[in-house]
PDB file of C-alpha atoms in Angstrom:
ATOM      1  CA  UNK I  30      -0.150   0.104  -0.097  1.00  0.00           C
ATOM      2  CA  UNK I  31       1.524   3.148  -1.061  1.00  0.00           C
ATOM      3  CA  UNK I  32       1.451   6.392   1.059  1.00  0.00           C
ATOM      4  CA  UNK I  33      -1.351   9.116  -0.267  1.00  0.00           C
ATOM      5  CA  UNK I  34       0.384  12.453  -1.039  1.00  0.00           C
ATOM      6  CA  UNK I  35       0.380  14.743   2.024  1.00  0.00           C
ATOM      7  CA  UNK I  36      -1.921  17.632   2.007  1.00  0.00           C
ATOM      8  CA  UNK I  37       0.723  20.423   1.812  1.00  0.00           C
ATOM      9  CA  UNK I  38      -1.354  22.611  -0.841  1.00  0.00           C
ATOM     10  CA  UNK I  39      -3.963  22.774   2.170  1.00  0.00           C
ATOM     11  CA  UNK I  40      -1.113  23.675   4.530  1.00  0.00           C
ATOM     12  CA  UNK I  41       0.026  26.077   2.320  1.00  0.00           C
ATOM     13  CA  UNK I  42      -3.165  28.017   1.822  1.00  0.00           C
ATOM     14  CA  UNK I  43      -3.933  27.834   5.704  1.00  0.00           C
ATOM     15  CA  UNK I  44      -0.181  29.332   6.214  1.00  0.00           C
ATOM     16  CA  UNK I  45      -0.925  32.302   4.197  1.00  0.00           C
ATOM     17  CA  UNK I  46      -4.425  32.811   5.840  1.00  0.00           C
ATOM     18  CA  UNK I  47      -2.965  32.884   9.414  1.00  0.00           C
ATOM     19  CA  UNK I  48      -0.180  35.220   8.284  1.00  0.00           C
ATOM     20  CA  UNK I  49      -2.594  37.808   6.643  1.00  0.00           C
ATOM     21  CA  UNK I  50      -2.094  41.250   8.362  1.00  0.00           C
ATOM     22  CA  UNK I  51      -3.569  44.623   7.917  1.00  0.00           C
ATOM     23  CA  UNK I  52       0.132  46.062   7.900  1.00  0.00           C
ATOM     24  CA  UNK I  53       1.927  45.765   4.577  1.00  0.00           C
ATOM     25  CA  UNK I  54       5.169  44.994   5.872  1.00  0.00           C
ATOM     26  CA  UNK I  55       3.907  41.872   8.038  1.00  0.00           C
ATOM     27  CA  UNK I  56       2.040  40.855   5.192  1.00  0.00           C
ATOM     28  CA  UNK I  57       4.942  41.070   2.774  1.00  0.00           C
ATOM     29  CA  UNK I  58       7.272  39.240   5.202  1.00  0.00           C
ATOM     30  CA  UNK I  59       4.619  36.473   5.892  1.00  0.00           C
ATOM     31  CA  UNK I  60       4.134  36.319   1.803  1.00  0.00           C
ATOM     32  CA  UNK I  61       7.822  35.720   1.375  1.00  0.00           C
ATOM     33  CA  UNK I  62       8.133  32.977   4.004  1.00  0.00           C
ATOM     34  CA  UNK I  63       4.982  31.396   2.314  1.00  0.00           C
ATOM     35  CA  UNK I  64       6.246  31.695  -1.202  1.00  0.00           C
ATOM     36  CA  UNK I  65       9.754  30.607  -0.193  1.00  0.00           C
ATOM     37  CA  UNK I  66       8.479  27.134   0.599  1.00  0.00           C
ATOM     38  CA  UNK I  67      11.500  25.256   1.151  1.00  0.00           C
ATOM     39  CA  UNK I  68      11.177  21.317   2.032  1.00  0.00           C
ATOM     40  CA  UNK I  69       8.452  21.931   4.363  1.00  0.00           C
ATOM     41  CA  UNK I  70      10.092  19.180   6.411  1.00  0.00           C
ATOM     42  CA  UNK I  71       8.351  20.008   9.888  1.00  0.00           C
ATOM     43  CA  UNK I  72       4.991  20.181   8.828  1.00  0.00           C
ATOM     44  CA  UNK I  73       5.280  16.914   6.570  1.00  0.00           C
ATOM     45  CA  UNK I  74       6.412  15.498  10.020  1.00  0.00           C
ATOM     46  CA  UNK I  75       3.258  16.419  11.641  1.00  0.00           C
ATOM     47  CA  UNK I  76       1.173  14.742   8.888  1.00  0.00           C
ATOM     48  CA  UNK I  77       3.325  11.764   8.856  1.00  0.00           C
ATOM     49  CA  UNK I  78       3.252  11.342  12.737  1.00  0.00           C
ATOM     50  CA  UNK I  79      -0.775  11.974  12.598  1.00  0.00           C
ATOM     51  CA  UNK I  80      -1.142   9.499  10.294  1.00  0.00           C
ATOM     52  CA  UNK I  81       1.271   6.827  11.889  1.00  0.00           C
ATOM     53  CA  UNK I  82      -1.171   7.268  14.929  1.00  0.00           C
ATOM     54  CA  UNK I  83      -4.174   6.758  13.113  1.00  0.00           C
ATOM     55  CA  UNK I  84      -5.386  10.232  13.021  1.00  0.00           C
ATOM     56  CA  UNK I  85      -6.874  12.268  10.027  1.00  0.00           C
ATOM     57  CA  UNK I  86      -5.056  14.946   8.082  1.00  0.00           C
ATOM     58  CA  UNK I  87      -7.531  17.606   9.003  1.00  0.00           C
ATOM     59  CA  UNK I  88      -6.750  17.290  12.358  1.00  0.00           C
ATOM     60  CA  UNK I  89      -3.144  18.275  11.767  1.00  0.00           C
ATOM     61  CA  UNK I  90      -3.478  21.425   9.747  1.00  0.00           C
ATOM     62  CA  UNK I  91      -3.529  23.970  12.337  1.00  0.00           C
ATOM     63  CA  UNK I  92      -0.705  21.901  14.095  1.00  0.00           C
ATOM     64  CA  UNK I  93       1.523  21.886  10.903  1.00  0.00           C
ATOM     65  CA  UNK I  94       0.869  25.724  10.553  1.00  0.00           C
ATOM     66  CA  UNK I  95       1.823  26.139  14.326  1.00  0.00           C
ATOM     67  CA  UNK I  96       5.204  24.118  14.115  1.00  0.00           C
ATOM     68  CA  UNK I  97       5.998  26.018  10.729  1.00  0.00           C
ATOM     69  CA  UNK I  98       5.252  29.250  12.468  1.00  0.00           C
ATOM     70  CA  UNK I  99       7.741  28.765  15.342  1.00  0.00           C
ATOM     71  CA  UNK I 100      10.334  27.441  12.797  1.00  0.00           C
ATOM     72  CA  UNK I 101       9.630  30.739  10.803  1.00  0.00           C
ATOM     73  CA  UNK I 102       9.938  32.930  13.947  1.00  0.00           C
ATOM     74  CA  UNK I 103      13.193  31.319  14.716  1.00  0.00           C
ATOM     75  CA  UNK I 104      14.658  31.922  11.174  1.00  0.00           C
ATOM     76  CA  UNK I 105      13.730  35.316  11.081  1.00  0.00           C
ATOM     77  CA  UNK I 106      15.634  36.225  14.335  1.00  0.00           C
ATOM     78  CA  UNK I 107      18.430  33.936  13.292  1.00  0.00           C
ATOM     79  CA  UNK I 108      19.106  35.646  10.059  1.00  0.00           C
ATOM     80  CA  UNK I 109      19.358  38.981  12.179  1.00  0.00           C
ATOM     81  CA  UNK I 110      21.868  37.176  14.616  1.00  0.00           C
ATOM     82  CA  UNK I 111      24.229  35.748  11.990  1.00  0.00           C
ATOM     83  CA  UNK I 112      23.972  39.101   9.686  1.00  0.00           C
ATOM     84  CA  UNK I 113      22.877  36.900   7.034  1.00  0.00           C
ATOM     85  CA  UNK I 114      22.154  38.330   3.583  1.00  0.00           C
ATOM     86  CA  UNK I 115      20.172  35.806   1.988  1.00  0.00           C
ATOM     87  CA  UNK I 116      17.635  33.014   3.020  1.00  0.00           C
ATOM     88  CA  UNK I 117      16.645  30.283   0.480  1.00  0.00           C
ATOM     89  CA  UNK I 118      18.014  32.482  -2.364  1.00  0.00           C
ATOM     90  CA  UNK I 119      15.872  35.735  -1.273  1.00  0.00           C
ATOM     91  CA  UNK I 120      17.116  39.012   0.555  1.00  0.00           C
ATOM     92  CA  UNK I 121      16.508  38.335   4.312  1.00  0.00           C
ATOM     93  CA  UNK I 122      13.950  40.267   5.971  1.00  0.00           C
ATOM     94  CA  UNK I 123      16.053  42.223   8.206  1.00  0.00           C
ATOM     95  CA  UNK I 124      18.018  43.524   5.239  1.00  0.00           C
ATOM     96  CA  UNK I 125      14.942  44.488   3.186  1.00  0.00           C
ATOM     97  CA  UNK I 126      12.959  46.066   6.065  1.00  0.00           C
ATOM     98  CA  UNK I 127      15.424  46.341   8.970  1.00  0.00           C
ATOM     99  CA  UNK I 128      15.719  44.964  12.415  1.00  0.00           C
ATOM    100  CA  UNK I 129      12.777  46.159  14.315  1.00  0.00           C
ATOM    101  CA  UNK I 130      10.313  45.048  11.218  1.00  0.00           C
ATOM    102  CA  UNK I 131      12.051  41.707  11.447  1.00  0.00           C
ATOM    103  CA  UNK I 132      11.892  41.076  14.796  1.00  0.00           C
ATOM    104  CA  UNK I 133       8.424  42.461  15.345  1.00  0.00           C
ATOM    105  CA  UNK I 134       7.079  39.874  12.400  1.00  0.00           C
ATOM    106  CA  UNK I 135       8.943  36.886  14.201  1.00  0.00           C
ATOM    107  CA  UNK I 136       6.997  38.042  17.333  1.00  0.00           C
ATOM    108  CA  UNK I 137       3.718  38.130  15.400  1.00  0.00           C
ATOM    109  CA  UNK I 138       4.254  34.730  14.093  1.00  0.00           C
ATOM    110  CA  UNK I 139       4.828  33.470  17.715  1.00  0.00           C
ATOM    111  CA  UNK I 140       1.291  35.499  18.676  1.00  0.00           C
ATOM    112  CA  UNK I 141      -0.400  33.665  15.884  1.00  0.00           C
ATOM    113  CA  UNK I 142       0.991  30.193  16.925  1.00  0.00           C
ATOM    114  CA  UNK I 143      -0.703  30.980  20.332  1.00  0.00           C
ATOM    115  CA  UNK I 144      -3.955  31.924  18.767  1.00  0.00           C
ATOM    116  CA  UNK I 145      -3.997  28.447  16.760  1.00  0.00           C
ATOM    117  CA  UNK I 146      -3.203  26.543  19.871  1.00  0.00           C
ATOM    118  CA  UNK I 147      -6.024  28.336  21.659  1.00  0.00           C
ATOM    119  CA  UNK I 148      -8.463  27.468  19.102  1.00  0.00           C
ATOM    120  CA  UNK I 149      -8.057  23.497  19.501  1.00  0.00           C
ATOM    121  CA  UNK I 150     -11.362  21.933  20.748  1.00  0.00           C
ATOM    122  CA  UNK I 151     -10.101  19.803  23.638  1.00  0.00           C
ATOM    123  CA  UNK I 152      -8.986  21.811  26.450  1.00  0.00           C
ATOM    124  CA  UNK I 153      -6.394  19.457  27.721  1.00  0.00           C
ATOM    125  CA  UNK I 154      -4.781  19.285  24.451  1.00  0.00           C
ATOM    126  CA  UNK I 155      -4.637  23.074  24.432  1.00  0.00           C
ATOM    127  CA  UNK I 156      -2.846  22.735  27.914  1.00  0.00           C
ATOM    128  CA  UNK I 157      -0.512  19.826  26.943  1.00  0.00           C
ATOM    129  CA  UNK I 158       0.371  21.526  23.350  1.00  0.00           C
ATOM    130  CA  UNK I 159       1.015  24.878  24.762  1.00  0.00           C
ATOM    131  CA  UNK I 160       3.607  23.610  27.276  1.00  0.00           C
ATOM    132  CA  UNK I 161       5.224  21.576  24.618  1.00  0.00           C
ATOM    133  CA  UNK I 162       5.483  24.517  22.075  1.00  0.00           C
ATOM    134  CA  UNK I 163       6.657  26.799  25.166  1.00  0.00           C
ATOM    135  CA  UNK I 164       9.468  24.414  26.087  1.00  0.00           C
ATOM    136  CA  UNK I 165      10.591  24.120  22.675  1.00  0.00           C
ATOM    137  CA  UNK I 166      10.690  27.976  22.145  1.00  0.00           C
ATOM    138  CA  UNK I 167      12.713  28.157  25.052  1.00  0.00           C
ATOM    139  CA  UNK I 168      15.227  25.360  24.247  1.00  0.00           C
ATOM    140  CA  UNK I 169      15.735  27.104  20.911  1.00  0.00           C
ATOM    141  CA  UNK I 170      16.748  30.320  22.799  1.00  0.00           C
ATOM    142  CA  UNK I 171      18.984  28.562  25.126  1.00  0.00           C
ATOM    143  CA  UNK I 172      20.619  26.546  22.249  1.00  0.00           C
ATOM    144  CA  UNK I 173      21.426  30.006  20.359  1.00  0.00           C
ATOM    145  CA  UNK I 174      22.831  31.678  23.307  1.00  0.00           C
ATOM    146  CA  UNK I 175      24.747  28.856  24.295  1.00  0.00           C
ATOM    147  CA  UNK I 176      26.386  28.759  20.822  1.00  0.00           C
ATOM    148  CA  UNK I 177      27.455  32.285  21.140  1.00  0.00           C
ATOM    149  CA  UNK I 178      28.726  31.359  24.779  1.00  0.00           C
ATOM    150  CA  UNK I 179      30.770  28.420  23.553  1.00  0.00           C
ATOM    151  CA  UNK I 180      32.537  30.504  21.068  1.00  0.00           C
ATOM    152  CA  UNK I 181      33.158  33.560  23.228  1.00  0.00           C
ATOM    153  CA  UNK I 182      34.669  31.098  26.080  1.00  0.00           C
ATOM    154  CA  UNK I 183      36.165  28.689  23.791  1.00  0.00           C
ATOM    155  CA  UNK I 184      34.360  25.778  25.915  1.00  0.00           C
ATOM    156  CA  UNK I 185      34.221  23.447  23.096  1.00  0.00           C
ATOM    157  CA  UNK I 186      32.821  19.988  23.999  1.00  0.00           C
ATOM    158  CA  UNK I 187      30.688  17.042  22.727  1.00  0.00           C
ATOM    159  CA  UNK I 188      28.266  17.857  25.556  1.00  0.00           C
ATOM    160  CA  UNK I 189      27.754  21.509  24.387  1.00  0.00           C
ATOM    161  CA  UNK I 190      27.695  20.317  20.755  1.00  0.00           C
ATOM    162  CA  UNK I 191      24.808  18.243  21.274  1.00  0.00           C
ATOM    163  CA  UNK I 192      23.137  20.551  23.454  1.00  0.00           C
ATOM    164  CA  UNK I 193      23.668  23.566  20.648  1.00  0.00           C
ATOM    165  CA  UNK I 194      22.260  21.280  17.891  1.00  0.00           C
ATOM    166  CA  UNK I 195      19.342  20.002  19.652  1.00  0.00           C
ATOM    167  CA  UNK I 196      18.423  23.395  20.191  1.00  0.00           C
ATOM    168  CA  UNK I 197      18.995  24.584  16.759  1.00  0.00           C
ATOM    169  CA  UNK I 198      17.129  21.743  15.011  1.00  0.00           C
ATOM    170  CA  UNK I 199      16.402  18.670  17.098  1.00  0.00           C
ATOM    171  CA  UNK I 200      13.625  20.262  19.455  1.00  0.00           C
ATOM    172  CA  UNK I 201      11.636  21.439  16.533  1.00  0.00           C
ATOM    173  CA  UNK I 202      11.832  18.350  14.861  1.00  0.00           C
ATOM    174  CA  UNK I 203      10.707  16.620  18.106  1.00  0.00           C
ATOM    175  CA  UNK I 204       8.078  18.895  18.445  1.00  0.00           C
ATOM    176  CA  UNK I 205       6.659  18.095  15.174  1.00  0.00           C
ATOM    177  CA  UNK I 206       6.501  14.463  15.890  1.00  0.00           C
ATOM    178  CA  UNK I 207       5.196  14.477  19.576  1.00  0.00           C
ATOM    179  CA  UNK I 208       2.542  17.286  18.912  1.00  0.00           C
ATOM    180  CA  UNK I 209       0.028  14.744  16.883  1.00  0.00           C
ATOM    181  CA  UNK I 210       0.692  12.313  19.875  1.00  0.00           C
ATOM    182  CA  UNK I 211      -0.046  15.050  22.378  1.00  0.00           C
ATOM    183  CA  UNK I 212      -3.373  16.150  20.262  1.00  0.00           C
ATOM    184  CA  UNK I 213      -4.585  12.707  20.091  1.00  0.00           C
ATOM    185  CA  UNK I 214      -3.668  11.676  23.560  1.00  0.00           C
ATOM    186  CA  UNK I 215      -1.991   8.383  22.582  1.00  0.00           C
ATOM    187  CA  UNK I 216      -0.465   6.283  25.079  1.00  0.00           C
ATOM    188  CA  UNK I 217       2.675   7.199  26.746  1.00  0.00           C
ATOM    189  CA  UNK I 218       4.583   4.512  25.028  1.00  0.00           C
ATOM    190  CA  UNK I 219       3.800   5.843  21.645  1.00  0.00           C
ATOM    191  CA  UNK I 220       4.505   9.361  22.602  1.00  0.00           C
ATOM    192  CA  UNK I 221       7.630   8.603  23.689  1.00  0.00           C
ATOM    193  CA  UNK I 222       8.590   6.609  20.396  1.00  0.00           C
ATOM    194  CA  UNK I 223       7.683   9.503  18.354  1.00  0.00           C
ATOM    195  CA  UNK I 224       9.567  11.761  20.871  1.00  0.00           C
ATOM    196  CA  UNK I 225      12.964   9.466  20.600  1.00  0.00           C
ATOM    197  CA  UNK I 226      12.416   9.250  16.517  1.00  0.00           C
ATOM    198  CA  UNK I 227      12.264  13.118  16.470  1.00  0.00           C
ATOM    199  CA  UNK I 228      15.327  13.756  18.671  1.00  0.00           C
ATOM    200  CA  UNK I 229      17.708  11.302  17.151  1.00  0.00           C
ATOM    201  CA  UNK I 230      16.469  11.898  13.658  1.00  0.00           C
ATOM    202  CA  UNK I 231      16.803  16.106  14.351  1.00  0.00           C
ATOM    203  CA  UNK I 232      20.419  15.479  15.637  1.00  0.00           C
ATOM    204  CA  UNK I 233      21.302  13.344  12.657  1.00  0.00           C
ATOM    205  CA  UNK I 234      19.787  15.858  10.373  1.00  0.00           C
ATOM    206  CA  UNK I 235      21.861  18.853  11.986  1.00  0.00           C
ATOM    207  CA  UNK I 236      25.054  16.661  11.978  1.00  0.00           C
ATOM    208  CA  UNK I 237      24.791  16.074   8.368  1.00  0.00           C
ATOM    209  CA  UNK I 238      24.183  19.608   7.879  1.00  0.00           C
ATOM    210  CA  UNK I 239      27.430  20.621   9.892  1.00  0.00           C
ATOM    211  CA  UNK I 240      29.284  17.802   8.196  1.00  0.00           C
ATOM    212  CA  UNK I 241      28.356  19.309   4.816  1.00  0.00           C
ATOM    213  CA  UNK I 242      29.421  22.712   5.797  1.00  0.00           C
ATOM    214  CA  UNK I 243      32.956  21.328   5.713  1.00  0.00           C
ATOM    215  CA  UNK I 244      33.047  18.468   3.498  1.00  0.00           C
ATOM    216  CA  UNK I 245      30.250  19.215   1.236  1.00  0.00           C
ATOM    217  CA  UNK I 246      30.562  20.410  -2.492  1.00  0.00           C
ATOM    218  CA  UNK I 247      30.187  24.036  -2.987  1.00  0.00           C
ATOM    219  CA  UNK I 248      28.433  23.687  -6.263  1.00  0.00           C
ATOM    220  CA  UNK I 249      25.797  21.396  -4.791  1.00  0.00           C
ATOM    221  CA  UNK I 250      25.225  23.525  -1.740  1.00  0.00           C
ATOM    222  CA  UNK I 251      25.304  26.535  -3.371  1.00  0.00           C
ATOM    223  CA  UNK I 252      27.575  28.315  -0.649  1.00  0.00           C
ATOM    224  CA  UNK I 253      31.217  28.182   0.264  1.00  0.00           C
ATOM    225  CA  UNK I 254      32.327  25.639   2.701  1.00  0.00           C
ATOM    226  CA  UNK I 255      33.808  26.526   6.047  1.00  0.00           C
ATOM    227  CA  UNK I 256      31.069  28.995   7.272  1.00  0.00           C
ATOM    228  CA  UNK I 257      31.049  27.427  10.554  1.00  0.00           C
ATOM    229  CA  UNK I 258      34.636  27.711  11.298  1.00  0.00           C
ATOM    230  CA  UNK I 259      34.451  31.337  10.399  1.00  0.00           C
ATOM    231  CA  UNK I 260      31.790  31.721  13.243  1.00  0.00           C
ATOM    232  CA  UNK I 261      34.254  29.927  15.561  1.00  0.00           C
ATOM    233  CA  UNK I 262      31.589  26.894  15.686  1.00  0.00           C
ATOM    234  CA  UNK I 263      33.233  23.652  16.435  1.00  0.00           C
ATOM    235  CA  UNK I 264      30.999  21.012  14.924  1.00  0.00           C
ATOM    236  CA  UNK I 265      31.442  17.125  15.444  1.00  0.00           C
ATOM    237  CA  UNK I 266      34.303  16.425  13.021  1.00  0.00           C
ATOM    238  CA  UNK I 267      36.203  19.490  14.367  1.00  0.00           C
ATOM    239  CA  UNK I 268      35.741  18.363  17.874  1.00  0.00           C
ATOM    240  CA  UNK I 269      37.403  15.133  16.963  1.00  0.00           C
ATOM    241  CA  UNK I 270      40.145  17.158  15.877  1.00  0.00           C
ATOM    242  CA  UNK I 271      40.548  19.178  18.986  1.00  0.00           C
ATOM    243  CA  UNK I 272      40.763  16.022  20.748  1.00  0.00           C
ATOM    244  CA  UNK I 273      43.660  14.545  18.270  1.00  0.00           C
ATOM    245  CA  UNK I 274      47.440  15.340  17.962  1.00  0.00           C
ATOM    246  CA  UNK I 275      46.695  18.616  15.876  1.00  0.00           C
ATOM    247  CA  UNK I 276      44.128  20.058  18.526  1.00  0.00           C
ATOM    248  CA  UNK I 277      46.289  22.940  19.366  1.00  0.00           C
ATOM    249  CA  UNK I 278      46.681  24.094  15.589  1.00  0.00           C
ATOM    250  CA  UNK I 279      42.859  23.546  14.977  1.00  0.00           C
ATOM    251  CA  UNK I 280      41.938  25.592  18.408  1.00  0.00           C
ATOM    252  CA  UNK I 281      44.023  28.311  16.874  1.00  0.00           C
ATOM    253  CA  UNK I 282      42.230  28.371  13.475  1.00  0.00           C
ATOM    254  CA  UNK I 283      38.939  28.272  15.541  1.00  0.00           C
ATOM    255  CA  UNK I 284      39.796  31.182  18.020  1.00  0.00           C
ATOM    256  CA  UNK I 285      40.691  33.480  14.697  1.00  0.00           C
ATOM    257  CA  UNK I 286      37.540  32.514  13.098  1.00  0.00           C
ATOM    258  CA  UNK I 287      39.475  30.505  10.027  1.00  0.00           C
ATOM    259  CA  UNK I 288      40.480  34.258   8.830  1.00  0.00           C
ATOM    260  CA  UNK I 289      43.934  33.452   7.358  1.00  0.00           C
ATOM    261  CA  UNK I 290      44.263  31.833   3.492  1.00  0.00           C
ATOM    262  CA  UNK I 291      44.218  28.439   3.700  1.00  0.00           C
ATOM    263  CA  UNK I 292      42.618  27.852   7.146  1.00  0.00           C
ATOM    264  CA  UNK I 293      39.724  26.205   6.088  1.00  0.00           C
ATOM    265  CA  UNK I 294      41.624  23.927   3.694  1.00  0.00           C
ATOM    266  CA  UNK I 295      43.952  22.978   6.503  1.00  0.00           C
ATOM    267  CA  UNK I 296      40.952  21.720   8.765  1.00  0.00           C
ATOM    268  CA  UNK I 297      39.379  19.986   5.834  1.00  0.00           C
ATOM    269  CA  UNK I 298      42.524  18.196   5.053  1.00  0.00           C
ATOM    270  CA  UNK I 299      43.112  17.150   8.589  1.00  0.00           C
ATOM    271  CA  UNK I 300      39.715  15.825   9.197  1.00  0.00           C
ATOM    272  CA  UNK I 301      40.223  13.645   5.840  1.00  0.00           C
ATOM    273  CA  UNK I 302      43.431  12.183   7.047  1.00  0.00           C
ATOM    274  CA  UNK I 303      42.613  11.739  10.527  1.00  0.00           C
ATOM    275  CA  UNK I 304      39.271  10.047   9.792  1.00  0.00           C
ATOM    276  CA  UNK I 305      36.947  12.829  11.404  1.00  0.00           C
ATOM    277  CA  UNK I 306      34.713  12.765   8.333  1.00  0.00           C
ATOM    278  CA  UNK I 307      34.340   8.951   8.404  1.00  0.00           C
ATOM    279  CA  UNK I 308      33.754   9.097  12.237  1.00  0.00           C
ATOM    280  CA  UNK I 309      31.025  11.955  11.862  1.00  0.00           C
ATOM    281  CA  UNK I 310      29.158   9.634   9.120  1.00  0.00           C
ATOM    282  CA  UNK I 311      29.243   6.754  11.593  1.00  0.00           C
ATOM    283  CA  UNK I 312      27.744   8.777  13.993  1.00  0.00           C
ATOM    284  CA  UNK I 313      25.091  10.105  11.890  1.00  0.00           C
ATOM    285  CA  UNK I 314      24.481   6.522  10.628  1.00  0.00           C
ATOM    286  CA  UNK I 315      24.102   5.484  14.285  1.00  0.00           C
ATOM    287  CA  UNK I 316      21.391   8.068  15.345  1.00  0.00           C
ATOM    288  CA  UNK I 317      19.695   7.640  12.168  1.00  0.00           C
ATOM    289  CA  UNK I 318      19.193   3.935  12.792  1.00  0.00           C
ATOM    290  CA  UNK I 319      18.221   4.784  16.686  1.00  0.00           C
ATOM    291  CA  UNK I 320      15.648   6.859  15.123  1.00  0.00           C
ATOM    292  CA  UNK I 321      14.182   3.970  13.064  1.00  0.00           C
ATOM    293  CA  UNK I 322      14.317   1.431  16.147  1.00  0.00           C
ATOM    294  CA  UNK I 323      12.292   3.906  18.106  1.00  0.00           C
ATOM    295  CA  UNK I 324       9.238   3.081  15.675  1.00  0.00           C
ATOM    296  CA  UNK I 325       9.425  -0.472  16.030  1.00  0.00           C
ATOM    297  CA  UNK I 326       6.376  -0.363  18.796  1.00  0.00           C
ATOM    298  CA  UNK I 327       4.221   1.578  16.496  1.00  0.00           C
ATOM    299  CA  UNK I 328       1.983  -0.224  13.982  1.00  0.00           C
ATOM    300  CA  UNK I 329       3.542  -0.681  10.598  1.00  0.00           C
ATOM    301  CA  UNK I 330       2.086   1.563   7.736  1.00  0.00           C
ATOM    302  CA  UNK I 331       3.136   3.469   4.879  1.00  0.00           C
ATOM    303  CA  UNK I 332       3.641   6.615   6.938  1.00  0.00           C
ATOM    304  CA  UNK I 333       5.793   4.720   9.443  1.00  0.00           C
ATOM    305  CA  UNK I 334       7.931   3.760   6.363  1.00  0.00           C
ATOM    306  CA  UNK I 335       8.099   7.215   5.067  1.00  0.00           C
ATOM    307  CA  UNK I 336       9.673   8.641   8.405  1.00  0.00           C
ATOM    308  CA  UNK I 337      12.040   5.670   8.575  1.00  0.00           C
ATOM    309  CA  UNK I 338      13.287   6.373   4.948  1.00  0.00           C
ATOM    310  CA  UNK I 339      13.568   9.950   6.102  1.00  0.00           C
ATOM    311  CA  UNK I 340      16.198   9.147   8.852  1.00  0.00           C
ATOM    312  CA  UNK I 341      17.961   6.908   6.847  1.00  0.00           C
ATOM    313  CA  UNK I 342      18.457   9.271   3.898  1.00  0.00           C
ATOM    314  CA  UNK I 343      20.548  11.294   6.447  1.00  0.00           C
ATOM    315  CA  UNK I 344      23.504   9.110   5.896  1.00  0.00           C
ATOM    316  CA  UNK I 345      23.865   9.937   2.380  1.00  0.00           C
ATOM    317  CA  UNK I 346      22.182  13.462   2.147  1.00  0.00           C
ATOM    318  CA  UNK I 347      24.374  15.931  -0.070  1.00  0.00           C
ATOM    319  CA  UNK I 348      22.543  19.240   0.534  1.00  0.00           C
TER     320      UNK I 348
END
């Protein structure tokens, strides 16, 4: 039995409806985000989790929009923090409209998210989902600030790295899987299965992004490699190098933000020679398989198979 198409066209219409505003700049930013599209990974995960649990697509529309609003608000704030010029090939909102408009538009999305959650019919679901969204938003903020703190102090460790990438990516993916379980009030075992899948898949996803930032093909990525080094971010392969024989040299490169000619190429060469890339790929594969194993307690279905395939694809994703 094949998986019926996900209702992403309905999602897109609902997203545009929710983002409407009488203020032109907010409307334009909302339209840019809706038009930019992207992979729509998180809404897709909401629909897939709903189907895995036996729910109906129409139960998931507002939940999918709420998750995407939290994601989009975080992107608006991220672009400003990172001083980014473009997002998905378009000029970033703060470059186009200024800092105040960008930040307040992100806050507008968070406000709309709360309105969506308040509109759910089940008071118990409203309470549990509002708590889950609030905890996720707090974790995103902590992950972003921790990333700056680690770079400022040079406090590079695997524990800090995992906490950062969980905040950057993992918690939102985890929420996309858990939210339908909370809405449908399924047994704790099924909630935990989806939570674990989301956590491990989210970590594998961000680790693959970080690996590609250093080891990827620039033409395929559409951007230069080594961006994390220029921001003093120690990703998984770099952490392995810091613990190796050339750790002092690599730390010096991080601390000067790879500002000298050849710095990025030197780290790349060391990572290849010392097996850091291979070890990172092995860790991504391990976490992807843990994600798949977590779903074993759920009924077999085309939706479950799609989730499993998404996790395993991280092992070979190139962009």
